XYZ file of C-alpha atoms in Angstrom:
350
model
C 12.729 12.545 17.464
C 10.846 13.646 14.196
C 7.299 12.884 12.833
C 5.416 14.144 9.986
C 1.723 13.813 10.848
C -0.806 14.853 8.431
C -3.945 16.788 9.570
C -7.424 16.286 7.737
C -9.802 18.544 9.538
C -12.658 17.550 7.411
C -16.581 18.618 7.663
C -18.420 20.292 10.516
C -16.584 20.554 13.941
C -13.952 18.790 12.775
C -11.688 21.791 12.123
C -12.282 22.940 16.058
C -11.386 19.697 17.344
C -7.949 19.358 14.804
C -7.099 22.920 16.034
C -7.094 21.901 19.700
C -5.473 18.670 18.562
C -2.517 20.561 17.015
C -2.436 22.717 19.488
C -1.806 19.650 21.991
C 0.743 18.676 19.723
C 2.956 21.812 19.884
C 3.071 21.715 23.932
C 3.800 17.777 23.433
C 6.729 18.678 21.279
C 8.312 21.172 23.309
C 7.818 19.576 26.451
C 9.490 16.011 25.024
C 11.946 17.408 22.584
C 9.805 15.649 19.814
C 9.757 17.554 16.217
C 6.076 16.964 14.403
C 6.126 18.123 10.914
C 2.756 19.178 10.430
C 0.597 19.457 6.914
C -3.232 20.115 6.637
C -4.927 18.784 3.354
C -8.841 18.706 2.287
C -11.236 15.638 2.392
C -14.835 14.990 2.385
C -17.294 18.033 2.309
C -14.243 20.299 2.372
C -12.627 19.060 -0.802
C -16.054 18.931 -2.647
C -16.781 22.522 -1.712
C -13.259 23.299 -3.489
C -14.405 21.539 -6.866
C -12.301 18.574 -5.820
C -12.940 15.110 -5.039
C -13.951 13.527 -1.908
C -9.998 12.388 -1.631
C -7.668 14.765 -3.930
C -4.830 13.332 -5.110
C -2.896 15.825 -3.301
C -4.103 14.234 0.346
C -3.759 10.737 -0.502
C 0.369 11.150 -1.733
C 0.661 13.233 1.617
C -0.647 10.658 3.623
C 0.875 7.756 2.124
C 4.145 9.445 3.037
C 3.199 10.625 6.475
C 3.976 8.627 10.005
C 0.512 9.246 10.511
C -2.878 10.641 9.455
C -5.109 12.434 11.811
C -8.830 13.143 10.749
C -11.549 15.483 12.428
C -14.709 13.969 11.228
C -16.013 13.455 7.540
C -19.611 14.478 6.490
C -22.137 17.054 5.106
C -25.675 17.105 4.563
C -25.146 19.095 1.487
C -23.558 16.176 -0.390
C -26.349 13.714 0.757
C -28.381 13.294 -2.187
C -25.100 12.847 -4.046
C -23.859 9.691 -6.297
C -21.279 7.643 -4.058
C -18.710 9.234 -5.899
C -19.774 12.503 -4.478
C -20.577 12.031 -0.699
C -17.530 13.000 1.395
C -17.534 9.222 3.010
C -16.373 8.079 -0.444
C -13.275 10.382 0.851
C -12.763 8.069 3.916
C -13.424 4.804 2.826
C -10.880 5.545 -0.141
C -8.254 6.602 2.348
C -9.128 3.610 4.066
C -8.326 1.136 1.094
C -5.195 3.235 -0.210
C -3.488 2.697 3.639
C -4.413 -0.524 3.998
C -6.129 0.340 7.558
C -7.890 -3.021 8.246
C -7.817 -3.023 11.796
C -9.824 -0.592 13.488
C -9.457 -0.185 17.152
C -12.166 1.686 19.419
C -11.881 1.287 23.115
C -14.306 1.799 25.324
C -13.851 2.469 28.809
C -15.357 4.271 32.060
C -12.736 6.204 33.474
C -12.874 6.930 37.524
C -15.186 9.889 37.909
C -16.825 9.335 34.409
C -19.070 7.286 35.698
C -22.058 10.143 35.341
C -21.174 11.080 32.495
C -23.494 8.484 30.283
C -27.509 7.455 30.571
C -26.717 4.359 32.397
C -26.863 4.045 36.166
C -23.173 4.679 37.249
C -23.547 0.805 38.905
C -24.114 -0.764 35.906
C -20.598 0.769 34.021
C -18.164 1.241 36.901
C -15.142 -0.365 35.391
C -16.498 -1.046 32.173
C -12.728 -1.448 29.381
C -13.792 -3.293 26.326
C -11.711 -3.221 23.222
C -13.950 -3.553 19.770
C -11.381 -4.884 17.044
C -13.306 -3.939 13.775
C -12.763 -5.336 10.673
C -12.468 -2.117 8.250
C -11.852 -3.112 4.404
C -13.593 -5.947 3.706
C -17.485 -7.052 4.207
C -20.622 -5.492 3.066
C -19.038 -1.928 2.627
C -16.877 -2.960 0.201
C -18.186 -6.270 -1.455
C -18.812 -6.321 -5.283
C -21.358 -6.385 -6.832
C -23.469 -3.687 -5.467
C -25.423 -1.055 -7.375
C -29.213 0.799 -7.786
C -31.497 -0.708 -10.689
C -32.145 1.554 -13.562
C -35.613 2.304 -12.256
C -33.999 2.950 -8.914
C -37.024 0.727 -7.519
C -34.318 -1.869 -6.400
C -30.907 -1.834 -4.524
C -27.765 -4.333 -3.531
C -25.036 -4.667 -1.909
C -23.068 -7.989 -1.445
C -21.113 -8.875 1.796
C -18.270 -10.737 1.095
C -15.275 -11.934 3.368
C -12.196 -13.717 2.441
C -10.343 -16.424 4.813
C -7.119 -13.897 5.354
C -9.228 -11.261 5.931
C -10.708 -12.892 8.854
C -7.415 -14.060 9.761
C -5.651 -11.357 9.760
C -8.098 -9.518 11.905
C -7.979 -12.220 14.317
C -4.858 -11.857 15.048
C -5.255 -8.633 16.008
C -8.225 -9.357 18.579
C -5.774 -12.326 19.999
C -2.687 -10.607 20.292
C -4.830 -7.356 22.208
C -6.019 -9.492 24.635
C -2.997 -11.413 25.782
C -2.143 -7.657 27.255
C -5.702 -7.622 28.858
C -7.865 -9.704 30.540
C -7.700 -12.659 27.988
C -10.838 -13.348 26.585
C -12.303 -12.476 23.072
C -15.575 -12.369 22.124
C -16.287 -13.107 18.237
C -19.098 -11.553 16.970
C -21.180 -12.767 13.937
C -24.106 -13.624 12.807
C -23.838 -17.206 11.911
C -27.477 -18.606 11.998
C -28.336 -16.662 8.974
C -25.104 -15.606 6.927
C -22.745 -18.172 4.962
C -20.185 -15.346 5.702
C -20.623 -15.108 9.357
C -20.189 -19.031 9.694
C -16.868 -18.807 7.684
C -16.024 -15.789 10.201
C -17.111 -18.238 12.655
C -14.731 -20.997 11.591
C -11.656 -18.970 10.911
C -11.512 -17.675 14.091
C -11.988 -20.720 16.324
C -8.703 -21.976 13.934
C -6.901 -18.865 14.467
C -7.951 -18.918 18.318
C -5.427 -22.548 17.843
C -2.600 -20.682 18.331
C -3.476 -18.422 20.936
C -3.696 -21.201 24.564
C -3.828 -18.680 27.010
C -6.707 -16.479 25.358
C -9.855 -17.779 25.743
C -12.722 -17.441 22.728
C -16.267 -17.555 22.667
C -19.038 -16.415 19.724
C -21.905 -14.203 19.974
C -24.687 -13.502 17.429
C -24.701 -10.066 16.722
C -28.299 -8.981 18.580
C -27.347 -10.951 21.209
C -24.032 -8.778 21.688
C -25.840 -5.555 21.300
C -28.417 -6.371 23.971
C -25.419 -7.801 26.010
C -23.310 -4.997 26.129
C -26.364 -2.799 27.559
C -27.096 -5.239 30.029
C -23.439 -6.333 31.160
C -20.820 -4.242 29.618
C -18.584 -5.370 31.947
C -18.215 -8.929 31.163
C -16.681 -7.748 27.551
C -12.832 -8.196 26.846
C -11.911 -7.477 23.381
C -14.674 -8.140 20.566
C -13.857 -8.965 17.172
C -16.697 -7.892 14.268
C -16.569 -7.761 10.838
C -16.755 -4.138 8.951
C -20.828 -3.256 9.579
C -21.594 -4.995 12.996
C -18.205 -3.422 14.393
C -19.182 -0.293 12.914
C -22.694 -0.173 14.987
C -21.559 -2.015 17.892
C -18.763 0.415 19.199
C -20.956 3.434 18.591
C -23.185 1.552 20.927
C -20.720 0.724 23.298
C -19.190 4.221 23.319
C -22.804 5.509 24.035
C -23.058 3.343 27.148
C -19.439 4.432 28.275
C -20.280 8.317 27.783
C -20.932 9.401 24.498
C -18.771 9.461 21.184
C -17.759 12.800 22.112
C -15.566 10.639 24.815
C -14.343 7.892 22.408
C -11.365 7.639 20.305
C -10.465 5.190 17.270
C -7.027 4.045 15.555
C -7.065 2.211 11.955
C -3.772 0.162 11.743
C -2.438 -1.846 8.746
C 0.784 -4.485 7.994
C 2.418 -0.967 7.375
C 2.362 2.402 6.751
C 1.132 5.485 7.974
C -2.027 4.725 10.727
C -5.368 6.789 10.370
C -6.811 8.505 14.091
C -9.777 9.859 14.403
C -12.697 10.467 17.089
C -15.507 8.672 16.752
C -17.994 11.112 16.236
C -19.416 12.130 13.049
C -19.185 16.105 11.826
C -21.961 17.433 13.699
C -22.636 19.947 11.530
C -26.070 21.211 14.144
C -23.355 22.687 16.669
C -20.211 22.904 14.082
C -18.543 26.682 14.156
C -20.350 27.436 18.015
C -17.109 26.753 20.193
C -18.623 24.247 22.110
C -17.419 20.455 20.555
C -15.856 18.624 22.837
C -12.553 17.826 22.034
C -12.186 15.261 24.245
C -12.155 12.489 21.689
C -9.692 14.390 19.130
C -7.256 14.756 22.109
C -7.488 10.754 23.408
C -7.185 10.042 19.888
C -4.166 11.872 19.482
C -3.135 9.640 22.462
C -3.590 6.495 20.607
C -1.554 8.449 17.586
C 1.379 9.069 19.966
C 1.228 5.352 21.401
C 0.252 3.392 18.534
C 1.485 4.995 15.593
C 4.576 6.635 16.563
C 5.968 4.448 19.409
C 5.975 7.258 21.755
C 4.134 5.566 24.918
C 5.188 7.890 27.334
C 3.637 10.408 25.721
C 0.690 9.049 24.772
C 0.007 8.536 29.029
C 0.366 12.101 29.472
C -1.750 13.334 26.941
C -4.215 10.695 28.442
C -4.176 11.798 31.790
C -4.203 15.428 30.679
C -7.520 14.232 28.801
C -8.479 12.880 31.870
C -7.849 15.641 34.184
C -9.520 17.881 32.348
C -13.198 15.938 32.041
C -12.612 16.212 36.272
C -12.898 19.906 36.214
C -14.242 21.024 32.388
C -17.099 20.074 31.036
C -18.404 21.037 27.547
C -22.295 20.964 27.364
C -22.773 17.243 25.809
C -21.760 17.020 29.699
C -24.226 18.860 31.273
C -21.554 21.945 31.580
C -20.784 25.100 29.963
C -16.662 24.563 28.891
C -15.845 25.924 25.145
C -13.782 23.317 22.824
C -11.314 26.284 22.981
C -11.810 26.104 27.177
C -11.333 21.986 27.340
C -8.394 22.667 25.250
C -6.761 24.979 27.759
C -7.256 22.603 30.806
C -5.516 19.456 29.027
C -2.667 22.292 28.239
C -2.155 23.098 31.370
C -2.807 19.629 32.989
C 0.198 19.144 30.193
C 2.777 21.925 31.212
């Protein structure tokens, strides 16, 4: 077996979590006789620091050729008063569009013993596993037109969705839950937005196909309030681009924090991007003490879902797993280094 996996460490702590990442990798590889050809290439912050853009060139022909793409985190305050053009974001969403990454996939589950680990009574999130399917190149974030008046007194951005957008994305939310507990929950805002009641539409049609799955549609408050209240009752949830952008950082949040929750961005084809869900932190970035625990389920779903390798993908989960049982970095009440966490899940590995 051989994989070429590009590495984007990015902004803030996202070189600390890559390095344990890669460093997961190598024990993964010797353990399962599995060759990773490994690169590292700027984005974000990091390439604007170098005098290069938010994507180089460079990183977007690596990653096109790559089996996949794993990213640390994007963002720096010192490019936030910059042009679009010149925020490290731009770098992402970019990366995003040249992939063709439309599906974005962010569990969120309580794992036994977790339960403590969030600011919800353990009661209310005891087997909480919800799947957020989130549209990720289409809707408000990319729409056209959008711009800032010339006497910057004004702003606009246009949300716009197109019927095999919301198809294809569909599918995805469908085809998840016939492996889980069958029900999707559409999510929209469709007693305001003329593009939430075509989301609406295309997804009850799409939902045709799919007998043994049932649907039902949510306005968009309603879900947030819903999945503090009864996380539980969630399946798989289907948003477009900015409500499943906010939504799973809320449900991660209920589940334990984003330094617990992992993402995959899967296309028709191509290379997949991976990446934790938490931003760069740059308050604690270059202290030790990010928890890595994200980067290393993430690399999980990289293993499972973008290489095939399912087997292991479990044992880098339950690595991940046994290691949040006895280390725990201070965003969970304990004292464990990144470099610390990263020594438990290697030798919860060996």
């Amino acid at each position: 077996m051989q994989s070429s996996i590009v590495l984007l460490p990015g902004d803030g702590i996202g070189p600390e979590v890559v390095a344990a990442a890669e460093r997961v990798l190598r024990l993964v590889a010797d353990r399962f006789g599995h060759r990773f050809e490994i690169s590292s290439h700027p984005i974000g912050g990091a390439a604007l620091k170098s005098g290069l853009p938010p994507l180089p060139e460079a990183t977007r022909a690596a990653c096109q050729e790559a089996d996949a793409v794993l990213l640390g985190a994007v963002g720096d305050p010192a490019f936030d008063r910059g042009s679009s053009e010149g925020r490290p974001e731009t770098g992402l969403l970019q990366l995003r569009q040249a992939l063709g990454v439309f599906a974005n996939l962010r569990p969120a589950k309580v794992w036994p013993g977790m339960e403590d680990g969030g600011p919800f009574k353990p009661e209310l999130i005891t087997g909480v596993d919800l799947l957020i399917v989130r549209e990720l190149l289409g809707g408000i974030y990319f729409g056209e037109p959008r711009g800032i008046a010339k006497d910057r007194q004004s702003a606009f951005n246009t949300m716009r969705y197109s019927r095999p957008e919301v198809e294809r994305i569909a599918e995805v939310a469908f085809k998840a839950a016939q492996g889980r507990r069958k029900l999707v929950t559409s999510v929209d805002k469709a007693n305001v937005l003329e593009t939430s009641r075509m989301w609406r539409r295309v997804v009850t049609e799409v939902a045709a196909d799919y007998d043994d799955v049932e649907l039902e549609h949510i306005l968009v408050d309603n879900a947030a309030m819903q999945i503090v209240q009864m996380p539980e009752r969630f399946d798989v949830m289907v948003c477009d681009n900015m409500f499943g952008d906010i939504l799973s950082d809320e449900a991660a949040a209920v589940t334990g924090g984003l330094g617990l929750a992992a993402s995959a961005s899967l296309g028709d084809k191509g290379p997949g991007i991976f990446e934790p869900v938490h931003g760069s932190a740059p308050d604690i970035a270059g202290q030790g003490i990010a928890n890595p625990a994200a980067m290393l389920r993430t690399v999980a779903l990289m293993l499972g879902h973008g290489l095939g390798e399912h087997e292991q993908a479990r044992a880098v989960e339950q690595a991940v797993d046994w290691a949040l049982e006895t280390t725990h970095t201070p965003d969970l009440g304990g004292v464990a280094t990144t470099q610390q966490f990263g020594d438990a899940v290697l030798a919860a590995l060996s």
